[in-house]
Short mmCIF file of C-alpha atoms in Angstrom, two decimals:
data_model
loop_
_atom_site.label_atom_id
_atom_site.label_comp_id
_atom_site.label_asym_id
_atom_site.label_seq_id
_atom_site.Cartn_x
_atom_site.Cartn_y
_atom_site.Cartn_z
CA MET A 1 -38.46 -76.72 18.26
CA MET A 2 -41.79 -77.42 19.11
CA LEU A 3 -41.15 -77.84 23.17
CA LEU A 4 -39.60 -74.62 22.79
CA LYS A 5 -42.59 -72.96 21.24
CA LYS A 6 -44.91 -74.29 23.58
CA TYR A 7 -42.72 -73.58 26.48
CA VAL A 8 -42.90 -69.94 25.69
CA LEU A 9 -46.66 -69.92 25.07
CA VAL A 10 -47.19 -71.17 28.18
CA THR A 11 -44.79 -68.26 29.61
CA LEU A 12 -46.83 -65.72 27.38
CA GLY A 13 -49.78 -67.28 28.79
CA LEU A 14 -49.24 -66.97 32.23
CA ALA A 15 -48.07 -63.47 31.85
CA GLY A 16 -51.11 -62.53 30.46
CA PHE A 17 -53.35 -64.47 33.05
CA SER A 18 -51.28 -62.47 35.86
CA LEU A 19 -51.81 -58.63 33.78
CA SER A 20 -55.43 -60.01 33.49
CA LEU A 21 -55.91 -60.49 37.25
CA GLN A 22 -53.91 -57.50 38.25
CA ALA A 23 -56.61 -55.61 36.48
CA GLN A 24 -59.36 -57.18 38.45
CA VAL A 25 -57.31 -57.34 41.86
CA ASN A 26 -57.38 -54.44 44.18
CA PRO A 27 -54.18 -53.48 45.92
CA LYS A 28 -55.40 -54.65 49.24
CA GLU A 29 -56.04 -58.14 47.96
CA LYS A 30 -52.88 -58.20 46.08
CA LEU A 31 -50.88 -57.86 49.27
CA TRP A 32 -53.09 -60.60 51.15
CA GLN A 33 -52.49 -62.89 48.16
CA THR A 34 -48.84 -62.21 47.79
CA LEU A 35 -48.32 -63.07 51.50
CA LYS A 36 -50.68 -66.49 51.26
CA ALA A 37 -49.02 -67.44 48.32
CA ILE A 38 -45.34 -67.24 49.77
CA GLN A 39 -46.81 -69.00 53.29
CA GLY A 40 -48.21 -71.42 50.53
CA ASN A 41 -45.08 -72.00 48.03
CA TYR A 42 -41.91 -70.49 49.66
CA VAL A 43 -39.35 -73.26 50.14
CA ASP A 44 -38.83 -71.74 53.85
CA SER A 45 -41.17 -71.36 56.71
CA LEU A 46 -41.63 -67.81 57.58
CA THR A 47 -44.21 -66.15 60.18
CA ASP A 48 -46.35 -63.67 58.82
CA GLU A 49 -45.12 -61.00 61.25
CA THR A 50 -42.07 -61.61 59.47
CA LEU A 51 -43.64 -61.03 56.23
CA VAL A 52 -45.60 -58.20 56.93
CA ASN A 53 -42.95 -56.36 58.91
CA ALA A 54 -40.69 -56.68 55.71
CA ALA A 55 -43.70 -55.24 53.75
CA ILE A 56 -44.15 -52.16 56.18
CA ALA A 57 -40.21 -52.07 55.65
CA GLY A 58 -40.83 -51.86 51.64
CA MET A 59 -43.63 -49.48 51.68
CA MET A 60 -41.66 -47.11 54.11
CA GLY A 61 -38.89 -47.09 51.66
CA GLU A 62 -41.02 -45.19 49.16
CA LEU A 63 -41.66 -42.45 51.19
CA ASP A 64 -39.02 -39.92 52.63
CA PRO A 65 -36.21 -40.74 54.99
CA HIS A 66 -38.17 -39.47 58.38
CA SER A 67 -41.07 -42.09 57.71
CA ARG A 68 -40.39 -45.04 59.93
CA TYR A 69 -41.51 -48.18 61.46
CA PHE A 70 -41.33 -48.99 64.93
CA SER A 71 -42.28 -52.22 66.70
CA SER A 72 -44.21 -52.56 70.10
CA GLU A 73 -40.98 -52.22 71.97
CA GLU A 74 -39.01 -49.84 70.06
CA ALA A 75 -42.21 -47.53 70.33
CA ALA A 76 -42.54 -47.96 73.87
CA GLN A 77 -38.78 -46.79 74.27
CA MET A 78 -39.10 -43.70 72.18
CA GLN A 79 -42.09 -42.82 74.05
CA GLU A 80 -40.13 -42.94 77.25
CA ALA A 81 -37.02 -41.07 75.92
CA MET A 82 -39.33 -38.23 74.79
CA LYS A 83 -41.01 -37.97 78.72
CA GLY A 84 -37.46 -36.81 79.62
CA ASN A 85 -37.29 -39.17 82.64
CA PHE A 86 -37.32 -42.62 83.68
CA ALA A 87 -37.57 -44.92 86.91
CA GLY A 88 -34.00 -46.14 87.98
CA ILE A 89 -31.31 -44.62 90.65
CA GLY A 90 -29.51 -41.93 88.75
CA ILE A 91 -25.89 -43.38 87.90
CA GLN A 92 -23.63 -43.75 85.22
CA PHE A 93 -21.37 -46.61 84.93
CA MET A 94 -19.31 -48.63 82.77
CA MET A 95 -18.12 -52.19 82.56
CA GLN A 96 -14.05 -52.40 82.81
CA HIS A 97 -11.80 -55.30 83.87
CA ASP A 98 -15.03 -57.17 83.77
CA SER A 99 -16.29 -55.29 86.61
CA LEU A 100 -18.94 -52.64 87.04
CA TYR A 101 -18.07 -49.18 88.00
CA VAL A 102 -19.87 -46.13 88.61
CA THR A 103 -18.79 -43.09 86.89
CA GLN A 104 -21.28 -40.62 87.69
CA VAL A 105 -23.87 -39.97 90.40
CA VAL A 106 -27.11 -37.81 89.41
CA SER A 107 -26.98 -35.04 91.84
CA GLY A 108 -30.20 -35.65 93.93
CA GLY A 109 -31.14 -38.79 92.50
CA PRO A 110 -31.99 -42.03 94.49
CA ALA A 111 -28.24 -43.51 94.68
CA ASP A 112 -26.61 -39.80 95.73
CA LYS A 113 -29.30 -40.27 98.89
CA ALA A 114 -27.85 -43.42 99.39
CA GLY A 115 -24.51 -42.55 99.48
CA LEU A 116 -22.94 -44.07 96.39
CA GLN A 117 -20.07 -42.34 94.92
CA ALA A 118 -18.43 -42.29 91.39
CA GLY A 119 -15.39 -45.07 91.63
CA ASP A 120 -17.96 -47.19 93.65
CA ARG A 121 -17.39 -51.03 92.28
CA ILE A 122 -21.03 -52.83 92.02
CA THR A 123 -20.14 -56.59 92.53
CA ALA A 124 -23.98 -57.84 92.11
CA ILE A 125 -27.65 -56.37 91.51
CA ASP A 126 -30.12 -58.28 93.75
CA LYS A 127 -27.65 -60.97 94.67
CA ALA A 128 -26.72 -61.38 90.88
CA ALA A 129 -23.25 -61.40 90.03
CA VAL A 130 -22.53 -58.54 87.32
CA THR A 131 -19.13 -60.33 85.95
CA GLY A 132 -20.06 -60.29 82.37
CA ALA A 133 -23.07 -58.96 81.61
CA THR A 134 -23.57 -56.40 78.87
CA ASN A 135 -24.31 -52.90 79.50
CA PHE A 136 -28.17 -53.43 78.16
CA ALA A 137 -28.79 -56.27 80.61
CA ILE A 138 -27.39 -54.07 83.62
CA MET A 139 -29.59 -51.15 82.59
CA LYS A 140 -32.64 -53.46 82.65
CA LYS A 141 -31.42 -54.88 86.01
CA ILE A 142 -31.29 -51.13 87.27
CA ARG A 143 -34.12 -49.70 85.90
CA GLY A 144 -38.01 -50.63 86.71
CA GLU A 145 -41.21 -49.40 88.22
CA LYS A 146 -40.82 -46.22 90.84
CA GLY A 147 -41.21 -47.25 94.03
CA THR A 148 -39.79 -50.77 93.85
CA PRO A 149 -36.34 -51.64 95.55
CA VAL A 150 -32.63 -52.69 94.23
CA ALA A 151 -30.24 -54.07 96.09
CA LEU A 152 -26.69 -53.31 94.98
CA GLU A 153 -23.35 -54.66 96.68
CA ILE A 154 -20.71 -52.35 96.43
CA LEU A 155 -17.23 -52.18 97.02
CA ARG A 156 -15.50 -48.88 97.62
CA LYS A 157 -11.54 -49.16 96.61
CA SER A 158 -10.78 -45.86 98.49
CA ASN A 159 -11.05 -47.25 101.98
CA GLY A 160 -11.77 -50.82 100.90
CA ASP A 161 -15.22 -50.86 102.45
CA LYS A 162 -17.95 -53.57 101.30
CA PHE A 163 -21.71 -52.87 101.92
CA THR A 164 -24.85 -53.51 100.54
CA ALA A 165 -27.02 -50.41 99.41
CA GLU A 166 -30.69 -50.73 99.17
CA ILE A 167 -32.42 -47.90 97.07
CA VAL A 168 -35.64 -47.29 95.81
CA ARG A 169 -36.21 -46.62 92.17
CA ASP A 170 -37.35 -42.96 91.28
CA ILE A 171 -38.28 -40.72 88.53
CA VAL A 172 -34.86 -40.15 87.27
CA ALA A 173 -34.65 -37.03 84.55
CA ASP A 174 -33.05 -37.77 81.48
CA ARG A 175 -31.75 -34.27 80.94
CA SER A 176 -32.56 -31.62 77.92
CA VAL A 177 -29.63 -29.44 79.42
CA LYS A 178 -26.67 -30.91 79.34
CA SER A 179 -24.71 -28.09 80.72
CA ALA A 180 -25.42 -24.78 81.71
CA TYR A 181 -22.94 -22.35 83.55
CA MET A 182 -21.33 -18.46 83.61
CA VAL A 183 -18.47 -18.34 81.16
CA ASN A 184 -17.53 -15.15 82.82
CA ASP A 185 -19.25 -12.51 84.92
CA LYS A 186 -21.89 -11.65 82.33
CA VAL A 187 -21.66 -14.05 79.67
CA GLY A 188 -23.86 -17.44 80.23
CA TYR A 189 -23.94 -20.54 78.39
CA ILE A 190 -26.33 -23.29 77.98
CA SER A 191 -26.01 -26.30 75.93
CA LEU A 192 -29.06 -28.37 74.73
CA ARG A 193 -28.92 -31.68 73.42
CA LEU A 194 -32.59 -32.71 72.78
CA PHE A 195 -36.03 -31.55 73.03
CA SER A 196 -38.19 -33.22 75.59
CA GLU A 197 -41.33 -33.04 77.51
CA THR A 198 -38.91 -31.60 80.68
CA THR A 199 -36.96 -28.89 78.29
CA ARG A 200 -39.18 -26.28 78.86
CA ASN A 201 -38.94 -26.05 82.89
CA GLU A 202 -35.44 -27.37 82.51
CA ILE A 203 -34.07 -24.09 80.55
CA ASP A 204 -36.55 -22.32 82.87
CA LYS A 205 -34.68 -23.09 85.68
CA ALA A 206 -31.21 -22.67 83.81
CA LEU A 207 -32.06 -19.02 82.94
CA MET A 208 -32.85 -18.06 86.04
CA GLN A 209 -30.12 -19.24 87.88
CA LEU A 210 -27.52 -17.63 85.45
CA LYS A 211 -29.61 -14.56 85.95
CA SER A 212 -29.08 -14.92 89.54
CA GLN A 213 -25.42 -15.15 88.92
CA GLY A 214 -25.26 -11.56 86.65
CA MET A 215 -25.59 -13.26 83.16
CA LYS A 216 -26.39 -10.13 80.64
CA SER A 217 -25.66 -12.50 77.21
CA LEU A 218 -26.47 -15.83 76.31
CA ILE A 219 -24.76 -18.49 74.20
CA LEU A 220 -27.42 -21.18 73.43
CA ASP A 221 -25.65 -24.48 72.54
CA LEU A 222 -27.16 -26.29 69.67
CA GLN A 223 -24.72 -28.21 67.96
CA GLY A 224 -25.05 -31.97 67.50
CA ASN A 225 -29.02 -31.24 68.77
CA GLY A 226 -31.15 -33.60 66.73
CA GLY A 227 -34.35 -32.09 67.71
CA GLY A 228 -37.20 -34.05 69.78
CA LEU A 229 -40.47 -32.87 70.42
CA VAL A 230 -41.66 -29.63 68.59
CA GLN A 231 -43.62 -28.20 71.64
CA ALA A 232 -40.62 -28.15 73.62
CA ALA A 233 -38.82 -26.14 70.59
CA ILE A 234 -41.75 -23.69 71.03
CA GLY A 235 -41.33 -23.42 74.59
CA VAL A 236 -37.88 -22.68 74.06
CA ALA A 237 -38.26 -20.04 71.48
CA ASP A 238 -41.13 -18.55 74.10
CA GLU A 239 -38.02 -17.67 76.38
CA PHE A 240 -36.58 -15.72 74.09
CA LEU A 241 -39.04 -14.09 71.90
CA PRO A 242 -41.80 -11.60 73.06
CA LYS A 243 -45.70 -12.29 72.86
CA ASP A 244 -47.50 -13.44 69.97
CA LYS A 245 -44.56 -13.76 67.86
CA LEU A 246 -44.71 -16.67 65.21
CA VAL A 247 -42.66 -19.58 65.72
CA PHE A 248 -43.00 -21.59 62.62
CA TYR A 249 -46.09 -22.72 60.30
CA SER A 250 -46.52 -26.13 59.04
CA VAL A 251 -48.56 -27.22 55.82
CA GLY A 252 -50.29 -30.61 55.83
CA LYS A 253 -51.82 -32.61 52.86
CA ASP A 254 -54.77 -30.46 52.89
CA LYS A 255 -52.60 -27.59 52.42
CA GLY A 256 -54.13 -25.49 55.23
CA LYS A 257 -51.67 -23.97 57.65
CA ASP A 258 -51.32 -24.31 61.11
CA TYR A 259 -49.49 -21.18 63.08
CA TYR A 260 -47.59 -21.76 66.32
CA TYR A 261 -47.00 -18.54 68.27
CA THR A 262 -45.10 -17.70 71.71
CA GLY A 263 -47.08 -17.11 74.72
CA GLY A 264 -45.00 -14.05 76.02
CA PHE A 265 -43.84 -15.63 79.25
CA GLY A 266 -39.97 -15.91 78.53
CA ASN A 267 -37.17 -15.41 81.17
CA PHE A 268 -34.67 -14.13 78.70
CA MET A 269 -36.59 -12.12 76.33
CA GLU A 270 -33.51 -9.06 76.42
CA GLY A 271 -30.10 -9.58 76.39
CA ASN A 272 -27.88 -10.44 73.46
CA LEU A 273 -27.88 -14.04 72.25
CA VAL A 274 -26.09 -16.20 70.20
CA VAL A 275 -26.89 -19.54 68.82
CA LEU A 276 -24.33 -22.37 68.00
CA ILE A 277 -25.15 -24.56 65.30
CA ASP A 278 -23.26 -27.39 63.13
CA GLN A 279 -24.17 -30.00 60.36
CA TYR A 280 -26.07 -32.38 63.36
CA THR A 281 -28.68 -29.68 64.17
CA ALA A 282 -31.57 -30.68 62.97
CA SER A 283 -35.39 -30.64 63.13
CA ALA A 284 -37.06 -28.98 66.28
CA SER A 285 -33.29 -27.27 66.71
CA GLU A 286 -33.70 -26.02 63.18
CA ILE A 287 -37.44 -24.62 64.25
CA LEU A 288 -35.76 -22.57 66.95
CA THR A 289 -32.73 -21.50 65.23
CA GLY A 290 -34.84 -20.64 62.29
CA ALA A 291 -37.30 -18.19 64.38
CA LEU A 292 -34.17 -16.80 66.11
CA GLN A 293 -32.86 -15.68 63.01
CA ASP A 294 -35.78 -14.59 61.39
CA TRP A 295 -36.87 -12.34 63.76
CA ASP A 296 -33.23 -10.97 63.95
CA ARG A 297 -33.29 -11.95 67.77
CA ALA A 298 -29.96 -13.84 67.83
CA VAL A 299 -26.87 -14.25 65.98
CA ILE A 300 -25.96 -17.79 64.93
CA VAL A 301 -22.81 -19.20 64.49
CA GLY A 302 -21.09 -21.93 63.47
CA ARG A 303 -22.14 -24.39 60.22
CA ARG A 304 -24.96 -25.35 57.83
CA SER A 305 -27.98 -27.46 59.82
CA PHE A 306 -29.03 -30.44 58.53
CA GLY A 307 -31.98 -29.78 56.87
CA LYS A 308 -35.01 -31.44 58.17
CA GLY A 309 -38.37 -29.45 58.12
CA LEU A 310 -40.78 -32.44 57.66
CA MET A 311 -43.23 -33.10 60.54
CA GLN A 312 -43.52 -36.60 61.88
CA HIS A 313 -47.07 -37.83 63.43
CA PRO A 314 -47.23 -41.19 65.27
CA VAL A 315 -50.09 -43.29 64.24
CA PRO A 316 -50.44 -46.38 66.37
CA VAL A 317 -51.24 -50.04 65.29
CA PHE A 318 -53.44 -52.40 67.40
CA ASP A 319 -50.40 -54.53 68.46
CA GLY A 320 -48.41 -51.45 69.96
CA SER A 321 -46.48 -50.76 67.21
CA VAL A 322 -46.39 -47.31 65.84
CA LEU A 323 -46.36 -45.85 62.15
CA GLU A 324 -43.95 -42.37 62.25
CA LEU A 325 -45.30 -40.76 59.10
CA THR A 326 -44.72 -37.48 57.61
CA GLY A 327 -47.86 -35.30 58.28
CA ALA A 328 -46.79 -32.12 57.14
CA ARG A 329 -43.78 -29.62 56.06
CA TYR A 330 -42.97 -26.99 58.46
CA TYR A 331 -41.86 -23.38 57.87
CA THR A 332 -39.97 -20.72 59.31
CA PRO A 333 -41.43 -17.64 60.28
CA SER A 334 -40.47 -15.67 57.03
CA GLY A 335 -41.76 -18.67 54.91
CA ARG A 336 -38.62 -20.66 54.47
CA SER A 337 -38.72 -24.47 54.26
CA ILE A 338 -35.72 -25.76 55.57
CA GLN A 339 -35.97 -29.36 54.43
CA LYS A 340 -33.10 -30.42 52.16
CA PRO A 341 -33.41 -32.49 49.08
CA TYR A 342 -33.99 -36.53 49.99
CA HIS A 343 -33.72 -38.32 46.74
CA GLY A 344 -30.47 -39.78 46.36
CA ASN A 345 -28.10 -41.64 48.58
CA HIS A 346 -25.94 -39.09 50.48
CA TYR A 347 -29.36 -38.06 52.66
CA THR A 348 -27.46 -39.04 56.08
CA ASP A 349 -24.00 -39.26 54.75
CA ASN A 350 -23.89 -35.67 56.29
CA VAL A 351 -20.56 -35.07 57.22
CA GLN A 352 -18.61 -37.13 54.20
CA THR A 353 -20.24 -35.63 51.36
CA ARG A 354 -20.30 -31.89 53.23
CA LEU A 355 -16.28 -32.33 53.50
CA ALA A 356 -16.07 -33.80 50.28
CA SER A 357 -17.88 -30.56 48.66
CA GLY A 358 -15.70 -28.36 50.64
CA GLU A 359 -18.73 -26.68 52.52
CA LEU A 360 -17.22 -27.65 55.88
CA MET A 361 -14.46 -25.57 55.17
CA HIS A 362 -15.79 -22.97 52.99
CA ALA A 363 -19.06 -21.07 53.21
CA SER A 364 -18.73 -19.59 49.55
CA VAL A 365 -19.17 -23.23 48.26
CA VAL A 366 -22.66 -23.39 49.46
CA HIS A 367 -24.69 -21.57 46.80
CA PHE A 368 -28.67 -21.19 47.27
CA PRO A 369 -30.63 -19.74 43.99
CA ASP A 370 -32.40 -16.61 44.29
CA SER A 371 -36.02 -18.53 44.33
CA LEU A 372 -34.79 -19.49 48.00
CA LYS A 373 -33.96 -16.05 48.84
CA TYR A 374 -35.89 -14.52 51.78
CA THR A 375 -35.54 -11.52 54.22
CA THR A 376 -35.76 -11.31 57.70
CA LEU A 377 -38.66 -9.83 59.40
CA THR A 378 -37.34 -7.03 61.45
CA ASN A 379 -34.00 -5.90 60.19
CA LYS A 380 -34.96 -7.52 56.35
CA ARG A 381 -31.19 -9.16 56.34
CA THR A 382 -31.04 -11.66 53.48
CA VAL A 383 -31.44 -15.48 54.46
CA PHE A 384 -31.74 -18.76 52.60
CA GLY A 385 -34.05 -21.63 52.70
CA GLY A 386 -34.34 -25.05 51.07
CA GLY A 387 -31.61 -26.60 52.77
CA GLY A 388 -30.75 -26.60 56.49
CA ILE A 389 -30.46 -22.80 58.33
CA MET A 390 -27.16 -21.09 57.11
CA PRO A 391 -25.16 -19.38 60.13
CA ASP A 392 -24.58 -15.50 60.08
CA LYS A 393 -20.88 -16.03 61.33
CA PHE A 394 -19.36 -19.35 59.08
CA ILE A 395 -16.83 -21.13 61.40
CA PRO A 396 -15.28 -23.81 59.42
CA ILE A 397 -14.74 -27.50 60.79
CA ASP A 398 -11.40 -28.58 62.14
CA THR A 399 -10.85 -31.37 59.96
CA VAL A 400 -8.30 -32.87 62.48
CA GLU A 401 -11.27 -33.22 64.96
CA TYR A 402 -12.88 -35.61 62.51
CA ASN A 403 -9.63 -37.47 61.97
CA GLY A 404 -9.88 -40.91 61.60
CA TRP A 405 -7.56 -41.97 64.00
CA LEU A 406 -9.31 -40.12 66.78
CA GLN A 407 -12.68 -41.55 65.43
CA GLU A 408 -11.25 -44.99 65.92
CA VAL A 409 -9.93 -44.26 69.20
CA SER A 410 -13.48 -43.06 70.39
CA ASP A 411 -15.14 -45.99 68.79
CA HIS A 412 -13.03 -48.34 70.79
CA ASN A 413 -13.32 -46.43 73.86
CA LEU A 414 -9.57 -46.82 74.63
CA ALA A 415 -9.43 -43.09 75.98
CA GLY A 416 -12.12 -44.20 78.40
CA LYS A 417 -10.58 -47.12 79.80
CA ILE A 418 -7.14 -46.04 80.32
CA THR A 419 -8.91 -42.54 81.95
CA PHE A 420 -10.89 -44.64 84.16
CA ASP A 421 -8.12 -46.75 85.16
CA TYR A 422 -5.50 -43.88 86.26
CA LEU A 423 -8.82 -42.16 88.05
CA ASP A 424 -9.52 -45.07 90.13
CA SER A 425 -6.22 -45.17 91.18
CA ASN A 426 -5.59 -41.71 91.74
CA ARG A 427 -9.19 -40.14 92.65
CA ALA A 428 -8.27 -39.14 96.37
CA ALA A 429 -5.14 -37.41 95.56
CA LEU A 430 -6.73 -35.47 92.56
CA LEU A 431 -9.57 -34.21 94.98
CA SER A 432 -7.35 -33.26 97.48
CA SER A 433 -5.22 -31.33 95.02
CA TYR A 434 -8.12 -29.56 93.54
CA HIS A 435 -11.17 -28.78 95.51
CA ASP A 436 -13.52 -28.02 93.05
CA PHE A 437 -13.67 -27.89 88.89
CA LYS A 438 -12.61 -24.09 88.82
CA THR A 439 -9.61 -25.02 90.19
CA PHE A 440 -9.20 -28.49 88.30
CA ASN A 441 -9.60 -26.57 84.98
CA GLN A 442 -7.21 -23.45 85.62
CA GLN A 443 -4.38 -25.87 87.19
CA TYR A 444 -4.43 -29.40 86.05
CA THR A 445 -2.77 -30.72 82.84
CA VAL A 446 -3.11 -34.20 81.58
CA PRO A 447 0.35 -36.08 82.30
CA ASP A 448 2.25 -36.95 79.07
CA TYR A 449 2.40 -40.80 80.16
CA LEU A 450 -1.48 -41.05 80.25
CA VAL A 451 -1.82 -39.46 76.59
CA GLN A 452 1.22 -41.74 75.19
CA GLN A 453 -0.84 -44.85 77.04
CA VAL A 454 -4.37 -44.12 74.69
CA VAL A 455 -1.60 -43.71 71.75
CA GLY A 456 0.16 -47.12 72.73
CA ALA A 457 -3.33 -48.97 73.34
CA ALA A 458 -4.56 -47.66 70.03
CA GLU A 459 -1.17 -49.10 68.17
CA LYS A 460 -1.57 -52.37 70.05
CA ALA A 461 -5.49 -52.37 68.19
CA GLY A 462 -3.69 -51.49 64.90
CA LEU A 463 -4.36 -47.84 64.67
CA GLN A 464 -1.44 -46.27 63.37
CA LEU A 465 -0.91 -42.57 64.42
CA GLN A 466 -0.19 -40.71 60.91
CA PRO A 467 2.71 -37.54 61.49
CA GLY A 468 0.61 -35.35 59.52
CA SER A 469 -1.21 -33.86 62.11
CA LYS A 470 0.23 -35.47 65.47
CA ASN A 471 0.58 -32.29 67.82
CA ARG A 472 -3.06 -30.92 67.09
CA ILE A 473 -4.12 -34.34 67.66
CA ILE A 474 -2.52 -35.04 70.78
CA SER A 475 -3.59 -31.68 71.68
CA LEU A 476 -7.25 -32.70 71.38
CA LEU A 477 -6.70 -36.26 72.81
CA SER A 478 -5.49 -34.37 75.90
CA LEU A 479 -8.08 -32.33 76.14
CA GLU A 480 -10.88 -35.15 75.48
CA LEU A 481 -9.18 -36.71 78.52
CA LYS A 482 -9.08 -33.94 80.86
CA GLY A 483 -13.38 -33.43 79.95
CA GLN A 484 -13.36 -37.15 80.86
CA LEU A 485 -11.69 -36.83 84.13
CA ALA A 486 -13.68 -33.30 85.04
CA SER A 487 -16.91 -35.31 84.42
CA GLN A 488 -16.36 -37.95 86.65
CA LEU A 489 -14.29 -36.14 89.54
CA PHE A 490 -17.19 -33.46 90.02
CA ALA A 491 -20.88 -33.32 90.59
CA GLY A 492 -23.37 -31.18 89.96
CA ASN A 493 -22.67 -30.13 86.14
CA ASP A 494 -21.42 -31.84 82.73
CA TYR A 495 -18.05 -30.49 83.14
CA TYR A 496 -16.88 -32.34 80.08
CA LEU A 497 -18.28 -29.59 77.62
CA GLN A 498 -17.08 -26.97 79.70
CA VAL A 499 -13.38 -28.19 79.24
CA LEU A 500 -14.13 -28.96 75.41
CA ASN A 501 -15.28 -25.34 74.70
CA THR A 502 -11.85 -24.11 75.44
CA ASP A 503 -11.06 -25.36 72.25
CA ASN A 504 -14.48 -24.83 70.27
CA ALA A 505 -13.79 -22.14 67.43
CA SER A 506 -17.74 -21.99 67.33
CA PHE A 507 -17.92 -21.23 71.30
CA GLN A 508 -14.91 -18.91 70.74
CA GLU A 509 -16.24 -16.74 68.32
CA ALA A 510 -19.75 -16.46 70.10
CA LEU A 511 -17.75 -15.30 73.05
CA GLN A 512 -16.04 -12.30 71.43
CA LEU A 513 -19.30 -11.27 69.73
CA LEU A 514 -20.53 -11.16 73.03
CA GLN A 515 -17.86 -9.02 74.10
CA GLN A 516 -17.95 -6.39 71.51
CA PRO A 517 -21.58 -5.08 71.47
CA GLU A 518 -20.64 -3.50 68.31
CA ARG A 519 -19.80 -6.17 66.49
CA TYR A 520 -22.76 -8.03 67.59
CA ALA A 521 -24.98 -5.55 66.28
CA GLN A 522 -23.37 -5.40 62.99
CA GLU A 523 -24.14 -8.66 62.64
CA LEU A 524 -27.82 -8.33 63.41
CA ASN A 525 -28.31 -5.01 61.57
CA PRO A 526 -25.39 -5.03 58.36
CA ALA A 527 -25.49 -1.53 57.00
CA PRO A 528 -26.78 -1.18 53.26
CA ALA A 529 -24.54 -2.03 50.49
CA LYS A 530 -24.02 1.89 49.25
CA LYS A 531 -25.59 2.41 45.81
CA GLY A 532 -22.79 3.23 43.09
CA LYS A 533 -23.21 6.56 41.00
CA LYS A 534 -24.72 6.08 37.45
#
């Protein structure tokens, strides 16, 4: 018993010593002392860098979900992505049967000028065989400094030619505009996949091209657009709003407000506009959508956006790493904060939690309190803040599209592998029968046996197709295959999206609205409710 009492006293004494020490040491010294204590006493050896990175990660965990730490390598990659270009040769590729194949060639890029074609097999890069190499390793070999050469050994199956292509690396645009085309003789379509330094110039060019083809109305697709540079979102808003219109304002730590306005240099400030959004539309995309909705400039179609209303500022660290910290909250012109609550376990589990709640199928599931009610600035329509942008016209999700079987097939790239093999054997015949994309899109039907090959490959991988929604799943799978074929057969545009839009409910609703001007006007300026007699 005496030993036990002595042990308790010693333990309590140490606890008291710790509390006393804590009162005397400032937090910085405490952190330094902890680092030294671990290094001097922990059973395993750990570097200072490992422990410091862990400490930084712990501090980031106490902040919001969008404040992040990037190592020096990650920071460099992020900066390159936001510039919207890189030095390379302008191809897309895939590894198939332990060989490297070109699937797309960027029009006007170095590879295109050197005569490379979709379907070419790359057997070596700078005389080093590519067999067994990872995609990342191949990308590092192909990319490099602008103006430096890379030698590719090519096998062209169509005629059996073998040759070496000496290609000089150049800046290749990583496009913001994923697709731009005329839907019919009056309606244009532009899909933006991100906001980068090149976004304004790209959408400028796309708008002018579409207008030259007779565009009077536009569908702007922001589905799946997770954001990017805020300045780019302001630039895109400038395309559609008159001069001196507020795009958004931010409120920082000091509670001061910064306001961001349009410059009045847009190419489509008149003409009907529909914006497509979904549960993945976030950040800079929501800034743009909120501005266009608040000024009653566009009808918003789709599902409630993600709900990210926090602005990050990069804070460089001396070793090249970067702390990307939330420095302000942004608000739409009417005063809405669209940031959703971020305390909880389901912040990023965006689809599953919304599916479980029923929100993605029924707009009535979403309830906003009156405290989050705002009015648009022109037509005084009711809009809400506090959790993403709610569309003017709700479109329920196609639950089959998010079917687990289809997702697994996509994750295993089963459709891509089978499509490539089919195209590798039939490319010449397909191009002979379908000289351009328009003919292909109107006349080509994916063979049933090709679809069944994917189903069979899935079964071999342990993925059993359930009978419940089989016909719809097969229809979506066939459309996916056709889209992949189109994107690899024809150069010059992202024809994949153009194929898939034929079955996209939000796209079809947007098209109907633009073809029915009275309905479009009604969505932007609904008649006020009649008051009952007292």
